[in-house]
GROMACS .gro file of C-alpha atoms in nm:
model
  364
    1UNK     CA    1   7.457   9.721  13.333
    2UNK     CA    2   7.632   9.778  12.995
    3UNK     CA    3   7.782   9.489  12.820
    4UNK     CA    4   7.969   9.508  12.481
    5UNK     CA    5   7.939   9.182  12.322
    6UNK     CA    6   8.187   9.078  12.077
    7UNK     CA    7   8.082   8.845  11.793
    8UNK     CA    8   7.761   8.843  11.625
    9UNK     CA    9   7.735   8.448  11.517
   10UNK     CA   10   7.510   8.220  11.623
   11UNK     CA   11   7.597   8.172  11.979
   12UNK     CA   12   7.666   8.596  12.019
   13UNK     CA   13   7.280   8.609  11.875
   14UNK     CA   14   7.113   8.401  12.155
   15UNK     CA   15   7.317   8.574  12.456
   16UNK     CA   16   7.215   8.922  12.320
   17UNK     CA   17   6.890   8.847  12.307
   18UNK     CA   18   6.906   8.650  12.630
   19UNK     CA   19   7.064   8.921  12.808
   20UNK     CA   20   6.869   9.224  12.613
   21UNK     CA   21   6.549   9.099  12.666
   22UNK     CA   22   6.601   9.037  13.092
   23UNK     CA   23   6.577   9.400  13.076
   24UNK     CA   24   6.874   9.432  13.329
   25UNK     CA   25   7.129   9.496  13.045
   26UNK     CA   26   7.215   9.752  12.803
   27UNK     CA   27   7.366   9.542  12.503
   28UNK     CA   28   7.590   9.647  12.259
   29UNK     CA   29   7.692   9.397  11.998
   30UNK     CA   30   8.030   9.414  11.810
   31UNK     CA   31   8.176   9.271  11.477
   32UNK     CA   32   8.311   9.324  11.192
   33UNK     CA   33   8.038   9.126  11.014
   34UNK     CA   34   7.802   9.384  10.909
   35UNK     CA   35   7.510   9.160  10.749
   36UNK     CA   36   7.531   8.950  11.083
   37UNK     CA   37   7.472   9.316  11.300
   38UNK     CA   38   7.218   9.421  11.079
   39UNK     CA   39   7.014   9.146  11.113
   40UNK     CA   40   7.045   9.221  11.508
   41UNK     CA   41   6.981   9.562  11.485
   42UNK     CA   42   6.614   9.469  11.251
   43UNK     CA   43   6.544   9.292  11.596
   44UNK     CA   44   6.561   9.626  11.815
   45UNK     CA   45   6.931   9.533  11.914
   46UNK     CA   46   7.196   9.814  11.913
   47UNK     CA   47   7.511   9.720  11.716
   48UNK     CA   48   7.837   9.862  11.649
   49UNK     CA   49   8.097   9.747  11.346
   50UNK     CA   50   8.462   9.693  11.490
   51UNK     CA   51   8.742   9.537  11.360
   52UNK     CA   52   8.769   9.310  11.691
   53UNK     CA   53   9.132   9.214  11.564
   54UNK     CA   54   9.236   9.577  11.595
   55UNK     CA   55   9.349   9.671  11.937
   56UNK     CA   56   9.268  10.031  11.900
   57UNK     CA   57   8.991   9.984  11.721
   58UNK     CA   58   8.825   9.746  12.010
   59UNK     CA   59   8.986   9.908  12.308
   60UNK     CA   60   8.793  10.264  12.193
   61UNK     CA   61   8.460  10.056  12.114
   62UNK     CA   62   8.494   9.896  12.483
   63UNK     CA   63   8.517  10.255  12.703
   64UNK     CA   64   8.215  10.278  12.919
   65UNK     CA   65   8.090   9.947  12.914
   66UNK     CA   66   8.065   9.818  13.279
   67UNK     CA   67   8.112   9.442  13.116
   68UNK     CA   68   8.279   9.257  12.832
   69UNK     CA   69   8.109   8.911  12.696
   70UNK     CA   70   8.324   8.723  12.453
   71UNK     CA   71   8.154   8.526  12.175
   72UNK     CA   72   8.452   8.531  11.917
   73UNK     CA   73   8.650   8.248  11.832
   74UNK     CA   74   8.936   8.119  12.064
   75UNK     CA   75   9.219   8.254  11.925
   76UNK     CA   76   9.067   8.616  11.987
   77UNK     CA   77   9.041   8.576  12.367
   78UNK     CA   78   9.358   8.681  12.460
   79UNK     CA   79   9.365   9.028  12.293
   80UNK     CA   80   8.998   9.065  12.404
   81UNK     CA   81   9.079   9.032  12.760
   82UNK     CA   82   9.373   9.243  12.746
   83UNK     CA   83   9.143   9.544  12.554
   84UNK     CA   84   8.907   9.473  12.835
   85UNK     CA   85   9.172   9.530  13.106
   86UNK     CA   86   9.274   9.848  12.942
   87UNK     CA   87   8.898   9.976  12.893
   88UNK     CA   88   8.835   9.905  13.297
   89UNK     CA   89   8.559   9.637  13.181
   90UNK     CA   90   8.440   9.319  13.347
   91UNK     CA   91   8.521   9.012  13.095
   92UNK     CA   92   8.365   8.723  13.019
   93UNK     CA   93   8.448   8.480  12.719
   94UNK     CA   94   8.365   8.076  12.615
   95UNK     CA   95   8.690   7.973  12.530
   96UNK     CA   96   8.827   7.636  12.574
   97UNK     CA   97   9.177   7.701  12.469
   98UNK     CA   98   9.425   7.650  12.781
   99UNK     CA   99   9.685   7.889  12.665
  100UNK     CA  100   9.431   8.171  12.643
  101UNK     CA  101   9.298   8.029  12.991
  102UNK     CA  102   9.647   8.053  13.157
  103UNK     CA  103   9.674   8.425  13.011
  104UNK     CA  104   9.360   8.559  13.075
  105UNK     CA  105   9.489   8.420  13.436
  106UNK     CA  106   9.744   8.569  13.447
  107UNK     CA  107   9.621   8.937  13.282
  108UNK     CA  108   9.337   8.925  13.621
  109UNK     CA  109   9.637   8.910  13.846
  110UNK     CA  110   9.624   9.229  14.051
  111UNK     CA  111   9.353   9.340  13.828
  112UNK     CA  112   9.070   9.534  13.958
  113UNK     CA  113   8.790   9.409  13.780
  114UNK     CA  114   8.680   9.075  13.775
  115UNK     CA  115   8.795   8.802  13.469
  116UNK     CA  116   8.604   8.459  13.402
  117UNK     CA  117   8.708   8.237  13.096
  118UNK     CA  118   8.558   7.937  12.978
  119UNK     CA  119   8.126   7.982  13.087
  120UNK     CA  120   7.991   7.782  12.845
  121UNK     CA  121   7.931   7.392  12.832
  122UNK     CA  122   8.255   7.268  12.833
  123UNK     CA  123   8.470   7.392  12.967
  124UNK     CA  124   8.173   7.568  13.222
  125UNK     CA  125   7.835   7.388  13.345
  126UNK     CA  126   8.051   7.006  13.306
  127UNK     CA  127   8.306   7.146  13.608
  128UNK     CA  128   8.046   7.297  13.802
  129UNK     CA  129   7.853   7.034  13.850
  130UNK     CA  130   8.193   6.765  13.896
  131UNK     CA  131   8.307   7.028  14.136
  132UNK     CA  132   7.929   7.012  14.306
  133UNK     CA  133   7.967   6.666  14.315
  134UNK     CA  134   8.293   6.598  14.407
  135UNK     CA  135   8.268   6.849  14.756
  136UNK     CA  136   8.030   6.583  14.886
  137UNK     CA  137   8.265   6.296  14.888
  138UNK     CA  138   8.514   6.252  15.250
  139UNK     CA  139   8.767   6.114  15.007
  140UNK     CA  140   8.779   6.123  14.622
  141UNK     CA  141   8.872   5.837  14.405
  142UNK     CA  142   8.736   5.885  14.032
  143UNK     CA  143   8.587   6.156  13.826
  144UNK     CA  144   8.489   6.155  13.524
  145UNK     CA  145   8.310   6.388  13.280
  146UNK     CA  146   8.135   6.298  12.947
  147UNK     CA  147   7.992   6.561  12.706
  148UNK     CA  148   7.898   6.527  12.339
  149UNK     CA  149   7.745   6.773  12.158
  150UNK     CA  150   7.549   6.555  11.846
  151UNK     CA  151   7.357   6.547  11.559
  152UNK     CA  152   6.998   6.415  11.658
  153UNK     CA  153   6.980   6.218  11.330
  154UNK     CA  154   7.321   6.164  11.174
  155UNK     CA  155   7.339   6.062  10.862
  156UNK     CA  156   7.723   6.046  10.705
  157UNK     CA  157   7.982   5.881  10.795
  158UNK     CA  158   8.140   6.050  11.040
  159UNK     CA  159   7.792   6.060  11.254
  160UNK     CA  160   7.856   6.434  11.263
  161UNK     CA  161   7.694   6.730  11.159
  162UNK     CA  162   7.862   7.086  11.207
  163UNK     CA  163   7.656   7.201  11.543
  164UNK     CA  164   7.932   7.476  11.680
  165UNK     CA  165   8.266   7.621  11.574
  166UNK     CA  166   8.472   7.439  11.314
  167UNK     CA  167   8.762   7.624  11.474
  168UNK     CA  168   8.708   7.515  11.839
  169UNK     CA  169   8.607   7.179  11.708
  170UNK     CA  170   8.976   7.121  11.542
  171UNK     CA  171   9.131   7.285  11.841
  172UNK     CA  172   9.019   7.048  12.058
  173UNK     CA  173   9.097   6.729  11.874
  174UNK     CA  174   9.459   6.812  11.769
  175UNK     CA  175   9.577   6.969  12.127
  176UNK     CA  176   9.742   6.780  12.484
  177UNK     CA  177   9.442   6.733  12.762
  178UNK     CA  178   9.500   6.828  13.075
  179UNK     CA  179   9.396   6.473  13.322
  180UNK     CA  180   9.508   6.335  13.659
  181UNK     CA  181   9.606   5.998  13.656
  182UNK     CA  182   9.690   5.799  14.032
  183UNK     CA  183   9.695   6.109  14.164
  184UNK     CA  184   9.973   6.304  13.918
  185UNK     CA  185   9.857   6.553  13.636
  186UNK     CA  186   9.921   6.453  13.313
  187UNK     CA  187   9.918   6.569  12.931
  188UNK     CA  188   9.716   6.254  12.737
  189UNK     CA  189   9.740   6.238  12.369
  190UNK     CA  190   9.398   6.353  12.216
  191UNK     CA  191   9.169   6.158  12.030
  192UNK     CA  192   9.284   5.864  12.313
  193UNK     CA  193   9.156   5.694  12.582
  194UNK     CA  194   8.849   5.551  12.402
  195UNK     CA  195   8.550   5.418  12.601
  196UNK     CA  196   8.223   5.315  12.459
  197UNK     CA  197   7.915   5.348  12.691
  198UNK     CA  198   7.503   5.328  12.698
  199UNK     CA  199   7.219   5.607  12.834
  200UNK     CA  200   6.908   5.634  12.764
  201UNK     CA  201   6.873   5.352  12.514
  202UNK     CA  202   7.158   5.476  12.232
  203UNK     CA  203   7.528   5.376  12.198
  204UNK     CA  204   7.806   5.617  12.227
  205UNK     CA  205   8.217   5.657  12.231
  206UNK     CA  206   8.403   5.870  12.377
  207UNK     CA  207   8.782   5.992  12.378
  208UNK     CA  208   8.995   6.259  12.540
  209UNK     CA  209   8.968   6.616  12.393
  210UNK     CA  210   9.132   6.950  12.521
  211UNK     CA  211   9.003   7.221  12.715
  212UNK     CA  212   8.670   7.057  12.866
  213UNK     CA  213   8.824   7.041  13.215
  214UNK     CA  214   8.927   7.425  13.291
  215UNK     CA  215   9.098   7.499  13.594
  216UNK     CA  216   8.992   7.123  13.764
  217UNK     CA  217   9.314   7.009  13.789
  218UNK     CA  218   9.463   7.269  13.946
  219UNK     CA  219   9.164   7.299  14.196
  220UNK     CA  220   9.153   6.915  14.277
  221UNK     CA  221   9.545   6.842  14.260
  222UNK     CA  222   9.659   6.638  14.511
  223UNK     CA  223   9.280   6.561  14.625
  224UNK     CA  224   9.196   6.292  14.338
  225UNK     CA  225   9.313   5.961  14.192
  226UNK     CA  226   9.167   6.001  13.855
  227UNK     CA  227   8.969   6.315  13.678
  228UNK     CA  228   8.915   6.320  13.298
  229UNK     CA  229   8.714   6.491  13.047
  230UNK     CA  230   8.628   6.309  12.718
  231UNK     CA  231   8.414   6.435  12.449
  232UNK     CA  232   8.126   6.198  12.327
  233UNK     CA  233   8.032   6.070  12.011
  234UNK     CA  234   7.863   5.841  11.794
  235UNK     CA  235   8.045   5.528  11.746
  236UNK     CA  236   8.292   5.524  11.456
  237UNK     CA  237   8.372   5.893  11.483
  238UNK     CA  238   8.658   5.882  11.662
  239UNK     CA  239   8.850   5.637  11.406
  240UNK     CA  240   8.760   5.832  11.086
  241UNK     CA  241   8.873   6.144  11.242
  242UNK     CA  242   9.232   5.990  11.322
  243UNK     CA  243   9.255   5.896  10.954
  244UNK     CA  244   9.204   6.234  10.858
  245UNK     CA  245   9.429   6.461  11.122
  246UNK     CA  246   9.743   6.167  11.193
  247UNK     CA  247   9.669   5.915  10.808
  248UNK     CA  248   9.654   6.238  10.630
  249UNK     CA  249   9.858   6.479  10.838
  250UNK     CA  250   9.566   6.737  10.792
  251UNK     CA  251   9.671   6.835  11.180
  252UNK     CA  252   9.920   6.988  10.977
  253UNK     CA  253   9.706   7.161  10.785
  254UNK     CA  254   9.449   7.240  10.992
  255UNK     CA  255   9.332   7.500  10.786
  256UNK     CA  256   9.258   7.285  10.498
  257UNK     CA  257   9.039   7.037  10.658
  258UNK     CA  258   8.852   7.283  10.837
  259UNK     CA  259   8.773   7.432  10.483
  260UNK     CA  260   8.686   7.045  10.400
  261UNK     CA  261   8.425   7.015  10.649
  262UNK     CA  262   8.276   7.370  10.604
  263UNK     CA  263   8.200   7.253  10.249
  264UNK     CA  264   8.182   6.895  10.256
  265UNK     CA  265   7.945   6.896  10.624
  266UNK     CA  266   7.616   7.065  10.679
  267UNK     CA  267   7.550   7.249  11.011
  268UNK     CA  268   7.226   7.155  11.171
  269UNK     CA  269   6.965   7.314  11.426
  270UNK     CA  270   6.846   6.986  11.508
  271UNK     CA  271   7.091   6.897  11.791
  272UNK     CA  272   7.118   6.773  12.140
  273UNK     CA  273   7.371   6.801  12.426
  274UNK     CA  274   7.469   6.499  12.665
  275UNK     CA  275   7.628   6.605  12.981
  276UNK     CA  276   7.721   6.269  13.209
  277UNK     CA  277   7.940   6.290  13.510
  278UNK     CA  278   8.027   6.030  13.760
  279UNK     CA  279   8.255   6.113  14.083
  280UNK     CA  280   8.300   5.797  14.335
  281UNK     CA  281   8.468   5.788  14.671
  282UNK     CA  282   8.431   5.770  14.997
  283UNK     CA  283   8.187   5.855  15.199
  284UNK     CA  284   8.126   5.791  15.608
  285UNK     CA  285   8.354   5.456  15.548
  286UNK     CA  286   8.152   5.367  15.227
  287UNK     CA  287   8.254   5.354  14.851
  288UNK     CA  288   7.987   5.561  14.678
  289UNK     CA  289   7.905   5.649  14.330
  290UNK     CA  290   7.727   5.985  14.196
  291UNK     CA  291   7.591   6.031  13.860
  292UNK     CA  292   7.458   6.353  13.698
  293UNK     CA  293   7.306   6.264  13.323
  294UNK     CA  294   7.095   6.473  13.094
  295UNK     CA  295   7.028   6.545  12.728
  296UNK     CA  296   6.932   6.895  12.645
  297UNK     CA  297   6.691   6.930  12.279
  298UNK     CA  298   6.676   7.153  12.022
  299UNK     CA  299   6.394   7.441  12.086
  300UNK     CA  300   6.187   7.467  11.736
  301UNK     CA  301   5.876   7.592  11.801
  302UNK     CA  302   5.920   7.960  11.896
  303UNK     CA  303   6.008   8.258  11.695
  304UNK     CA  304   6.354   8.240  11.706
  305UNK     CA  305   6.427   7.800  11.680
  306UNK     CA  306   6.755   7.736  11.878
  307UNK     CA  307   7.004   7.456  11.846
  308UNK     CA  308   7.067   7.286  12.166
  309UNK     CA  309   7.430   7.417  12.178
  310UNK     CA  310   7.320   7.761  12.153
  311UNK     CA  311   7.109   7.714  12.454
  312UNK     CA  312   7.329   7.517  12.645
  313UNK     CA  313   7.656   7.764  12.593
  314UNK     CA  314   7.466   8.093  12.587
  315UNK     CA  315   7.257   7.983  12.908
  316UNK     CA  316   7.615   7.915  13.100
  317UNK     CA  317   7.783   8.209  13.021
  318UNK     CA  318   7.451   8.460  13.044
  319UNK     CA  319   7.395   8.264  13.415
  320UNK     CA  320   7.770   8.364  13.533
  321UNK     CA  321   7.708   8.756  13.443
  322UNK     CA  322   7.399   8.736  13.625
  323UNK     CA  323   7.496   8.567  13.948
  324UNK     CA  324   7.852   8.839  13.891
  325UNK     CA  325   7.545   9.098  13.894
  326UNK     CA  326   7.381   9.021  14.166
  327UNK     CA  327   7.692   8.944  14.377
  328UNK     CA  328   7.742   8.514  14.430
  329UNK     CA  329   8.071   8.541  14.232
  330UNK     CA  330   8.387   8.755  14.355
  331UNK     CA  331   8.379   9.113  14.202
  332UNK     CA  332   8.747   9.075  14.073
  333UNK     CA  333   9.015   8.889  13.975
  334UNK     CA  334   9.031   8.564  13.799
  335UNK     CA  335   8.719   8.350  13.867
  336UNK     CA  336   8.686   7.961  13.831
  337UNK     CA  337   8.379   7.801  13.690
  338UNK     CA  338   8.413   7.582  14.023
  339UNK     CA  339   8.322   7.894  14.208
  340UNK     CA  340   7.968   7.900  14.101
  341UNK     CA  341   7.714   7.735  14.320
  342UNK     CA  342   7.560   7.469  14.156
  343UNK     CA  343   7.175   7.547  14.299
  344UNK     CA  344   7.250   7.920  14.232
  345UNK     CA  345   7.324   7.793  13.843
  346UNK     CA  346   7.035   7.633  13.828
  347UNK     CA  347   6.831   7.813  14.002
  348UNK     CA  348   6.933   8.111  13.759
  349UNK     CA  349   6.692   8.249  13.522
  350UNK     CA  350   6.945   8.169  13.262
  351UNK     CA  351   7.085   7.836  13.428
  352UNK     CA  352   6.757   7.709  13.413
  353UNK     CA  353   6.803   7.599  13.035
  354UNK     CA  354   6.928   7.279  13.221
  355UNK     CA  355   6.603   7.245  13.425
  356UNK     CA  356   6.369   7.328  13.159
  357UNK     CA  357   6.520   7.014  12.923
  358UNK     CA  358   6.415   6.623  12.939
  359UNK     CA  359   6.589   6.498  13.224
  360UNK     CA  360   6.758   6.122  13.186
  361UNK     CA  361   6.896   6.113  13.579
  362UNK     CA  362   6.949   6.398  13.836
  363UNK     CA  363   7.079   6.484  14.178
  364UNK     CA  364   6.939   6.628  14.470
   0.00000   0.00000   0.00000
């Protein structure tokens, strides 16, 4: 199968060499960043410099690819998909913006190839397993999904450390969050609705964020009292950031204070991912409670040391081409992330990334 993968940062790096070295695809990798594709191509990879903001330029670069993987920032997604469309491509992307989610809907209307937003972390793995989760329960009450994506040894004061895109990071603080709330789908404030909670011996917050949910509350309207997605951090982060995007107006100005914290905050390798849902409800007359918990490391002994958000996002959305390949998902149209069988995920060659890790608490 030939994909054309667009963006060569850190993320685009892993899945090529992820889905290059499985020996069942032909990769291609695309940007305009030509020191980022060279250092590719020194690793056997086959690259290609495109403009991916020009239309022409990327629609040409996409003919006679059989699939289209996404790694560019959010605000790309929409043309991407539409250049896929017109190149009769498969696409595949990691946003978590909801207006590009709603379009790229809407572009797969009708559309004879298949379209899949949002297969990373969050949104991605976080709704498949709620969705797992939630199917086993004869009535729902709550769900709720928790995932932070953290420095493993924070050191300012924000307890942060850059780990994945400044861009998507900003995005998601400063936009509405989709929710249901007794039963009726709401638009919460972000940066609200903070909790503080305990696993695995260390303290955390966490506070409402946009995107992390994808198409959940569509799928489970009507079916739910409560679902929520909240992003988790160290305590204290959620205060300081308030002071700088509502004290400071810099949501204003987003521009400037992600320049800030390009310059002012280091990124780090030395991560970890915490991905905590808990769905109660009913089950054969009897309130229950489910809990899926685990904290994903940073790999750095191998050749090629990974942060544990480039394993976790490029293992979700190299797992959905796969099981696309070898025919668990629909073969066109717009596919949910709730679609994917969770065993199939983690059964996946790719999926397993979520096996492989420490586990703090599991499900059957």
């Amino acid at each position: 199968m030939k994909v054309a993968l667009l963006g060569a940062g850190h993320i685009g790096q892993t899945i090529a060499r992820l889905l290059q070295g499985s020996g069942d695809y032909q990769v291609t990798v695309m940007d305009k960043n030509a020191g980022a594709l060279q250092l590719l191509a020194g690793q056997g990879l086959a690259t290609k410099t495109v403009d991916t903001e020009d239309k022409a330029q990327l629609a040409a670069a996409l003919r006679g690819n059989d699939v289209v993987v996404n790694a560019l920032p959010y605000h790309l997604a929409i043309t991407a998909a539409h250049m896929a469309l017109e190149a009769g491509c498969h696409y595949f992307d990691l946003t978590e913006d909801v207006a590009a989610t709603k379009e790229i809907k809407r572009i797969a209307a009708g559309a004879k190839t298949a379209f899949m937003p949002q297969c990373g972390l969050a949104p991605g793995f976080i709704g498949i397993v709620a969705h797992h989760l939630a199917k086993r329960f004869d009535t729902l009450q709550d769900v709720k999904m928790r995932v932070g994506a953290l420095p493993a040894f924070p050191t300012n004061a924000l307890k942060y450390n850059l780990t994945w895109s400044v861009d998507g990071l900003i995005n998601e603080y400063c936009h509405p969050c989709e929710a249901i709330h007794d039963g009726d789908t709401i638009a919460a404030l972000p940066l609200e609705g903070l909790e503080h909670f305990s696993l695995d011996g260390t303290e955390y917050e966490a506070f409402n964020t946009s995107g992390g949910l994808g198409t959940l509350c569509e799928t489970w309207d009507g079916k739910v009292r409560n679902l929520d997605y909240k992003t988790v951090r160290y305590p204290g982060h959620r205060d300081l950031m308030m002071f700088l995007l509502d004290d400071l107006a810099l949501k204003n100005d987003q521009e400037k204070l992600k320049d800030i914290m390009r310059k002012s905050m280091p990124a780090t390798m030395q991560d970890v991912v915490l991905v905590f849902v808990t769905v109660s409800g009913m089950k054969n007359g009897v309130l229950m409670q489910e809990v899926f918990a685990r904290k994903i490391f940073a790999e750095r002994d191998g050749e090629q040391p990974l942060s544990a958000i480039q394993i976790t996002t490029a293992a979700g959305i190299c797992a959905a081409v796969d099981l696309f390949r070898e025919g668990k998902l629909p073969q066109q149209g717009f596919i949910r992330q709730e679609e994917v069988a969770l065993p199939d995920f983690l059964a996946n060659r790719f999926g397993k990334a979520y096996q492989q890790s420490r586990q703090v608490e599991s499900i059957g």
